[in-house]
Short mmCIF file of C-alpha atoms in Angstrom, two decimals:
data_model
loop_
_atom_site.label_atom_id
_atom_site.label_comp_id
_atom_site.label_asym_id
_atom_site.label_seq_id
_atom_site.Cartn_x
_atom_site.Cartn_y
_atom_site.Cartn_z
CA MET A 1 75.98 94.33 111.99
CA GLU A 2 77.30 92.90 108.63
CA ASN A 3 76.66 96.17 106.42
CA ARG A 4 79.96 97.56 107.58
CA ILE A 5 81.40 101.15 106.24
CA PHE A 6 84.97 99.59 106.46
CA PRO A 7 84.68 96.22 104.99
CA GLU A 8 88.50 95.99 105.43
CA MET A 9 88.08 95.30 108.90
CA LYS A 10 87.56 91.63 109.94
CA LYS A 11 85.23 91.18 112.69
CA HIS A 12 84.35 93.46 115.49
CA LEU A 13 87.19 93.12 118.05
CA GLY A 14 90.21 95.36 117.71
CA PHE A 15 93.71 95.05 119.75
CA GLY A 16 94.74 98.16 121.92
CA MET A 17 98.11 98.04 122.26
CA MET A 18 98.23 100.26 125.47
CA ARG A 19 98.05 97.84 128.35
CA LEU A 20 100.68 95.33 126.54
CA PRO A 21 102.56 92.75 129.25
CA MET A 22 105.72 94.16 130.51
CA ASN A 23 108.76 92.69 131.81
CA GLY A 24 109.96 95.63 134.26
CA ASP A 25 110.27 98.73 132.11
CA ASN A 26 110.34 96.71 128.83
CA VAL A 27 107.30 95.48 126.80
CA ASP A 28 107.42 91.64 126.86
CA THR A 29 107.67 91.14 123.03
CA GLU A 30 107.78 87.34 123.16
CA GLN A 31 104.50 87.11 124.68
CA VAL A 32 103.05 90.33 122.24
CA LYS A 33 104.31 88.18 119.22
CA ARG A 34 102.14 85.25 120.34
CA MET A 35 99.44 87.33 120.84
CA VAL A 36 99.69 89.26 117.84
CA ASP A 37 99.79 86.03 115.93
CA LEU A 38 97.03 84.30 117.34
CA PHE A 39 94.93 87.27 117.00
CA LEU A 40 95.44 86.79 113.27
CA GLU A 41 95.19 83.62 112.77
CA ASN A 42 91.76 83.66 114.28
CA GLY A 43 90.61 86.01 111.58
CA PHE A 44 90.83 89.63 113.41
CA ASN A 45 93.17 92.09 112.01
CA TYR A 46 92.86 95.55 114.02
CA PHE A 47 95.13 97.21 115.95
CA ASP A 48 95.54 100.52 117.55
CA THR A 49 98.21 102.52 118.89
CA ALA A 50 99.40 106.17 120.00
CA HIS A 51 102.75 107.74 120.17
CA GLY A 52 102.46 108.37 124.29
CA TYR A 53 101.16 104.82 124.92
CA ILE A 54 103.38 103.10 127.39
CA ASN A 55 106.10 105.98 127.05
CA GLY A 56 106.10 105.67 123.44
CA LEU A 57 107.21 101.78 123.47
CA SER A 58 103.85 100.99 122.04
CA GLU A 59 104.59 102.16 118.55
CA LEU A 60 108.09 100.23 118.73
CA ALA A 61 106.41 97.35 120.12
CA ILE A 62 103.90 97.31 116.88
CA LYS A 63 106.65 97.12 114.48
CA GLU A 64 108.66 94.42 116.44
CA CYS A 65 105.66 92.07 117.01
CA LEU A 66 103.77 93.09 114.16
CA THR A 67 104.76 94.55 111.17
CA LYS A 68 108.32 93.36 110.69
CA ARG A 69 106.79 90.00 110.89
CA HIS A 70 103.43 89.93 109.01
CA LYS A 71 102.51 91.28 105.30
CA ARG A 72 101.15 95.08 105.13
CA GLU A 73 97.91 93.43 103.64
CA GLU A 74 97.28 90.91 106.84
CA PHE A 75 96.29 93.79 109.15
CA LEU A 76 94.87 97.46 109.53
CA LEU A 77 96.58 100.18 111.75
CA THR A 78 95.70 102.91 113.67
CA ASP A 79 97.98 106.03 115.31
CA LYS A 80 96.84 109.21 116.70
CA LEU A 81 97.96 112.48 116.57
CA THR A 82 98.29 114.00 119.89
CA GLY A 83 98.25 117.40 120.94
CA GLN A 84 100.99 117.78 123.37
CA TYR A 85 103.84 116.34 120.70
CA PHE A 86 103.27 119.54 118.00
CA LYS A 87 102.82 123.40 118.76
CA THR A 88 102.92 124.65 115.55
CA GLU A 89 101.62 123.24 111.74
CA ALA A 90 105.09 122.89 110.99
CA ASP A 91 105.58 120.32 113.48
CA ILE A 92 103.11 118.08 112.54
CA ARG A 93 104.43 116.05 109.08
CA PRO A 94 107.70 115.40 110.84
CA PHE A 95 105.93 114.04 113.70
CA PHE A 96 103.74 111.95 111.36
CA ALA A 97 106.60 111.04 109.72
CA SER A 98 108.63 109.65 112.82
CA GLN A 99 105.28 107.69 113.61
CA LEU A 100 105.60 105.88 110.19
CA GLU A 101 109.07 104.97 110.97
CA ALA A 102 108.58 104.04 114.68
CA CYS A 103 105.72 101.52 113.40
CA GLY A 104 107.83 100.15 110.47
CA VAL A 105 104.76 101.04 108.04
CA ASP A 106 104.39 103.65 104.79
CA TYR A 107 101.14 104.54 105.63
CA PHE A 108 98.31 104.43 108.41
CA ASP A 109 94.98 103.04 107.42
CA PHE A 110 93.27 105.02 110.26
CA TYR A 111 94.68 108.21 111.72
CA LEU A 112 92.82 109.97 114.29
CA MET A 113 92.94 113.22 115.99
CA HIS A 114 93.73 112.17 119.46
CA SER A 115 91.56 112.83 122.62
CA GLN A 116 89.64 115.72 121.32
CA ASN A 117 87.83 117.94 123.76
CA ALA A 118 86.95 121.72 123.86
CA ASN A 119 90.13 122.76 125.08
CA ASN A 120 92.66 121.06 122.67
CA PHE A 121 90.19 121.18 119.64
CA LYS A 122 91.20 124.79 119.54
CA HIS A 123 95.04 123.98 119.16
CA PHE A 124 94.13 121.29 116.24
CA LYS A 125 92.25 124.23 115.01
CA ALA A 126 94.78 126.97 115.03
CA CYS A 127 97.61 124.52 113.85
CA ARG A 128 95.51 123.35 110.78
CA ALA A 129 95.78 119.55 112.23
CA TYR A 130 92.73 118.26 110.61
CA GLU A 131 93.77 119.97 107.23
CA THR A 132 97.36 118.45 107.41
CA ALA A 133 95.49 114.94 107.99
CA PHE A 134 93.23 115.50 104.83
CA GLU A 135 96.31 116.43 102.80
CA LEU A 136 98.02 113.38 104.01
CA LYS A 137 95.29 111.02 102.95
CA LYS A 138 95.21 112.70 99.69
CA GLU A 139 98.98 111.57 99.51
CA GLY A 140 98.14 107.81 100.23
CA LYS A 141 99.95 108.17 103.73
CA ILE A 142 96.78 107.87 105.55
CA ARG A 143 93.50 105.72 104.22
CA HIS A 144 90.72 107.38 106.79
CA VAL A 145 90.64 110.14 108.83
CA GLY A 146 89.15 110.19 112.20
CA LEU A 147 89.26 111.19 115.78
CA SER A 148 88.77 109.99 119.06
CA PHE A 149 86.74 111.83 121.95
CA HIS A 150 86.44 112.78 125.42
CA ASP A 151 83.95 115.68 126.03
CA LYS A 152 80.47 116.21 126.44
CA ALA A 153 78.21 115.35 123.06
CA ALA A 154 78.04 119.52 122.24
CA VAL A 155 81.40 119.30 121.55
CA LEU A 156 81.55 116.30 119.34
CA ASP A 157 78.42 118.03 117.45
CA GLN A 158 80.76 121.32 116.77
CA ILE A 159 83.63 119.46 115.65
CA LEU A 160 81.36 116.93 113.21
CA THR A 161 79.65 120.30 111.99
CA GLU A 162 82.87 121.92 110.95
CA TYR A 163 84.79 118.72 109.86
CA PRO A 164 82.06 116.94 108.25
CA ASP A 165 84.79 114.66 106.23
CA ILE A 166 85.78 113.36 109.55
CA GLU A 167 84.98 109.40 108.58
CA ILE A 168 85.10 107.68 111.91
CA VAL A 169 84.74 108.33 115.59
CA GLN A 170 86.36 106.47 118.66
CA ILE A 171 84.42 107.17 121.86
CA GLN A 172 84.52 106.36 125.47
CA PHE A 173 81.50 103.53 125.95
CA ASN A 174 80.63 100.68 128.24
CA TYR A 175 77.76 100.05 130.09
CA ILE A 176 78.68 101.74 133.76
CA ASP A 177 79.04 105.13 131.73
CA TYR A 178 76.42 104.72 129.29
CA GLU A 179 74.35 107.25 131.05
CA ASP A 180 76.93 108.83 133.05
CA ASP A 181 76.57 112.48 133.14
CA SER A 182 80.38 113.14 132.98
CA VAL A 183 81.38 110.72 130.29
CA GLN A 184 77.54 111.19 128.04
CA SER A 185 78.37 107.82 126.68
CA LYS A 186 74.75 107.73 124.96
CA LYS A 187 74.40 111.25 124.06
CA VAL A 188 77.63 111.33 122.34
CA TYR A 189 76.94 107.93 120.31
CA GLU A 190 73.88 109.81 119.39
CA VAL A 191 75.66 112.47 117.92
CA ALA A 192 78.11 110.63 116.06
CA ARG A 193 75.09 108.91 114.53
CA LYS A 194 73.35 111.76 113.76
CA HIS A 195 76.31 112.85 111.75
CA ASN A 196 76.01 109.16 109.86
CA LYS A 197 79.65 108.51 111.62
CA PRO A 198 80.56 104.81 112.26
CA LEU A 199 82.04 104.58 115.73
CA LEU A 200 85.02 102.86 117.33
CA VAL A 201 84.92 101.54 120.90
CA MET A 202 87.62 102.69 123.77
CA GLU A 203 87.54 101.29 127.22
CA PRO A 204 84.71 99.05 126.85
CA VAL A 205 85.78 97.28 130.12
CA LYS A 206 86.68 100.58 131.85
CA GLY A 207 90.37 99.93 132.28
CA GLY A 208 89.49 96.43 134.15
CA HIS A 209 86.86 97.63 136.45
CA LEU A 210 84.14 95.58 134.63
CA VAL A 211 86.44 92.66 134.87
CA ASN A 212 87.19 92.73 138.63
CA LEU A 213 83.56 93.46 139.84
CA PRO A 214 82.22 92.66 143.27
CA ASP A 215 80.83 89.54 144.37
CA GLU A 216 77.41 90.15 144.17
CA ALA A 217 77.99 91.62 140.82
CA SER A 218 80.07 88.88 139.22
CA GLU A 219 77.44 86.31 141.02
CA LEU A 220 74.77 87.84 139.08
CA LEU A 221 76.76 87.74 135.31
CA LYS A 222 77.94 83.94 136.49
CA SER A 223 74.07 82.84 136.91
CA MET A 224 73.41 84.21 133.04
CA LYS A 225 76.13 81.27 132.06
CA ASN A 226 77.10 82.96 128.91
CA GLY A 227 80.49 83.98 129.31
CA SER A 228 82.98 86.09 131.51
CA ASN A 229 82.84 89.19 132.98
CA ALA A 230 84.99 90.60 130.15
CA SER A 231 82.98 89.06 127.64
CA TYR A 232 79.59 90.94 129.15
CA ALA A 233 81.49 94.04 128.72
CA VAL A 234 82.62 93.91 125.23
CA ARG A 235 79.39 92.33 123.46
CA PHE A 236 77.45 95.22 125.24
CA ALA A 237 79.46 97.75 123.35
CA ALA A 238 79.58 95.84 120.22
CA SER A 239 75.61 95.23 120.46
CA PHE A 240 74.78 98.91 119.03
CA ASP A 241 74.51 99.87 115.66
CA GLY A 242 77.37 101.59 113.85
CA MET A 243 80.22 100.05 116.09
CA GLU A 244 82.43 99.21 113.49
CA MET A 245 85.01 97.74 115.87
CA VAL A 246 85.46 97.59 120.05
CA LEU A 247 89.28 97.80 121.17
CA SER A 248 90.61 95.83 124.07
CA GLY A 249 93.76 96.49 125.83
CA MET A 250 94.73 92.92 126.38
CA SER A 251 97.71 92.74 128.71
CA ASN A 252 97.97 88.86 128.52
CA MET A 253 97.29 85.77 126.63
CA GLU A 254 94.38 84.79 128.61
CA GLN A 255 92.62 87.84 128.10
CA MET A 256 93.15 87.51 124.04
CA GLU A 257 91.85 84.04 124.53
CA ASP A 258 88.62 85.12 126.11
CA ASN A 259 88.18 88.08 123.89
CA ILE A 260 88.81 85.59 120.61
CA SER A 261 86.08 83.37 122.13
CA THR A 262 83.62 85.63 122.57
CA MET A 263 84.12 87.67 119.61
CA LYS A 264 85.04 85.08 116.85
CA GLU A 265 81.43 84.17 116.39
CA PHE A 266 79.93 87.63 117.68
CA LYS A 267 76.08 87.38 119.27
CA PRO A 268 74.83 90.68 119.97
CA PHE A 269 73.24 91.26 123.52
CA THR A 270 69.76 89.78 124.65
CA GLU A 271 67.04 91.75 126.35
CA SER A 272 68.10 89.51 129.37
CA GLU A 273 71.63 90.70 129.26
CA PHE A 274 70.73 94.19 129.20
CA ASP A 275 68.69 93.96 131.99
CA ALA A 276 71.62 92.00 133.92
CA VAL A 277 74.09 94.75 133.22
CA ARG A 278 71.30 97.16 134.51
CA LYS A 279 71.39 95.41 138.02
CA VAL A 280 75.39 95.16 137.63
CA LYS A 281 75.30 99.30 137.08
CA GLU A 282 73.12 99.82 139.90
CA ILE A 283 75.52 97.40 142.43
CA TYR A 284 78.41 99.25 141.23
CA ALA A 285 77.26 102.50 141.75
CA LYS A 286 76.29 101.67 145.38
CA LEU A 287 80.37 101.72 145.51
CA ASN A 288 81.14 105.10 145.22
CA THR A 289 84.64 104.08 143.88
CA ILE A 290 87.10 106.39 141.68
CA PRO A 291 85.89 106.04 138.09
CA CYS A 292 89.50 105.94 136.87
CA THR A 293 90.07 103.88 133.83
CA GLY A 294 94.08 103.52 134.19
CA CYS A 295 94.76 105.24 130.91
CA ARG A 296 97.64 106.73 132.83
CA TYR A 297 97.59 110.23 130.61
CA CYS A 298 98.14 111.97 134.00
CA VAL A 299 101.31 110.59 134.83
CA GLU A 300 103.06 109.98 131.33
CA GLU A 301 105.12 112.82 129.32
CA ASN A 302 105.85 114.76 133.00
CA HIS A 303 102.27 115.34 133.41
CA CYS A 304 103.16 115.25 137.38
CA PRO A 305 105.83 117.21 138.58
CA LYS A 306 105.75 115.25 142.03
CA ASP A 307 106.00 112.07 140.24
CA ILE A 308 102.78 110.98 142.14
CA LEU A 309 101.47 107.55 140.31
CA ILE A 310 97.84 108.87 140.33
CA SER A 311 95.82 106.39 138.68
CA ASP A 312 97.92 103.18 141.00
CA MET A 313 96.64 105.18 143.94
CA PHE A 314 93.13 105.11 142.71
CA SER A 315 93.31 101.88 141.74
CA CYS A 316 94.59 100.84 145.55
CA MET A 317 92.18 103.25 146.97
CA ASN A 318 89.36 101.02 144.57
CA LYS A 319 90.44 97.84 145.91
CA LYS A 320 90.38 98.79 149.69
CA GLN A 321 86.70 99.98 149.20
CA ILE A 322 85.57 96.89 147.37
CA PHE A 323 87.33 94.62 149.28
CA HIS A 324 88.65 95.96 152.57
CA SER A 325 91.92 94.65 152.58
CA TRP A 326 94.83 95.59 154.92
CA ASN A 327 97.27 94.91 151.94
CA GLU A 328 96.11 97.53 150.18
CA ASP A 329 97.87 99.83 153.11
CA TYR A 330 101.01 98.08 152.69
CA TYR A 331 100.98 98.61 148.98
CA TYR A 332 100.75 102.25 148.78
CA GLU A 333 103.17 102.61 151.57
CA ASP A 334 106.05 99.83 150.20
CA VAL A 335 105.20 99.98 146.30
CA LEU A 336 103.21 102.92 145.25
CA THR A 337 105.06 105.46 147.38
CA ALA A 338 108.69 103.89 148.01
CA ASP A 339 110.11 105.88 144.99
CA HIS A 340 107.41 108.26 144.18
CA GLY A 341 105.40 110.81 145.18
CA LYS A 342 102.68 110.42 148.14
CA ALA A 343 99.16 111.30 147.26
CA SER A 344 99.84 114.64 149.99
CA ASP A 345 102.55 115.80 148.06
CA CYS A 346 100.44 117.11 144.96
CA ILE A 347 100.74 120.80 144.55
CA SER A 348 97.45 121.15 142.97
CA CYS A 349 98.97 122.28 139.61
CA GLY A 350 96.06 121.16 137.56
CA GLY A 351 98.41 119.13 134.59
CA CYS A 352 96.73 115.92 135.50
CA GLU A 353 93.31 117.17 135.12
CA ARG A 354 93.99 119.49 132.07
CA VAL A 355 94.84 115.88 130.63
CA CYS A 356 92.30 113.18 132.09
CA PRO A 357 89.75 111.94 129.49
CA GLN A 358 87.49 110.94 132.59
CA HIS A 359 87.56 115.01 133.78
CA LEU A 360 88.23 113.52 136.99
CA PRO A 361 88.85 116.17 140.07
CA ILE A 362 91.87 114.52 140.86
CA ARG A 363 93.13 117.11 142.79
CA LYS A 364 90.27 116.42 145.27
CA LEU A 365 90.63 112.63 145.14
CA LEU A 366 94.13 112.94 145.93
CA LYS A 367 93.55 114.46 149.06
CA ASP A 368 90.86 111.53 149.79
CA VAL A 369 93.61 109.14 148.80
CA ALA A 370 96.08 110.99 151.35
CA ALA A 371 93.22 111.04 153.91
CA GLU A 372 92.72 107.18 153.87
CA PHE A 373 96.72 106.14 153.60
CA GLU A 374 98.70 108.51 155.41
CA LYS A 375 96.73 108.61 158.74
CA ASP A 376 99.41 108.36 160.98
CA ALA A 377 102.04 110.20 158.95
#
C-alpha cells in the first residue's frame, strides 16, 4: 500500500462531499468546517465533489469550508465533468471555469469524466470531452485526468483502450457488490489493474447499508472486536492492491471521527476478516432488499417529473423489510409523500433509470413500493 502512484495523496481515506450534514435545505457549514479541520489535522488531504452533489451546494461548501480557510498546498481537490451539463464541446470550458470559481481554486488536482457508462461515453466522445480535459491539463488547470465508472467491465476496457492516457479510475467497490452481476466490482477492478490504472473507491459503505446491518450481521462483526461496521467496509475496500484512496461520504462529526480512527494507521484485512464479511454478505443476501445507495441522481436535476423521492422510498422499503416497523408506513404517508409524489404517481418515463449508477429497474420497484405502502389508498 506504500508504493503509491500519487505520493501527494496522504493516507487512504478521502472526504466525499456528497452527503454533507444539512440544516434544512442548506449545508451545515459550521459542522462541515469542523469536519474539514479535523480531517486535515489528522494527516488526510483528499476531497471529492461534483457539480450536481446536493443540487450544486457541495462545490460551494468546498469554497466556504475548505478553500477559503486553508492553503492550497494543504489539500487535494477532485471535481467532475457531468454529461448533463454540456451539450456541445463549446459548453465544456465555460462549465469547467464555473466549477473552479464555485470551488474557489485555480486548478483541480484530479478531474474525472463523471459516471461513465456505455451510453454517456458516446456523448463524451462526440463532444471531445476527454480531449478537452487533456488540453486543460496541459494548461495547468488540471493536474490529473481520470474517470468515474458505473457499467460492465467490458465498457471500462473499451474506454481505457481508446483513452490510454487516463490516469486514474474511480469505481464502486464494497464487499456486497464485489461479485455482484449487475455492479461487477471485481471484474471492473480487474480491468483497471490490467490497464495498470490506480483506483479510487466510491460507495465503500454502500450508501450506509453496510453500517445499518441486520442484527445477526452486526453481532458477527462485533464479535471480531476490530472496529465499527463502517470500519470493516472501508478497510475491506482499502485492502486491495492499487487502491489509492477510499472515499467516504461523511454526514456528521461522529462518522468523521470513526473513519479517522480506522484509517489514520491503516491495517489491511486479515483472512479471518475476509471470511467474516463473506458471512455478512450471505446474511444480507437473504433479506432481498433494494440495492439503492442513496446517491439521489434519480431525483436531482429534475429527473423525476412527478417529484417522487425515489431513493428515500427505497430506504423506507428496506427498513420495513429489515425491521418490520409500522413507523415506516407513517414515514411514507406523512413525510415522503406529504409534499411529493407517491410511488403510484410514476408515469414510467424512465428518466430515473437512465441516470441510475446501480442500473436498478426503478419503475418496477416503485410499483412494489406502492403495493406495500398504498394498500389502503
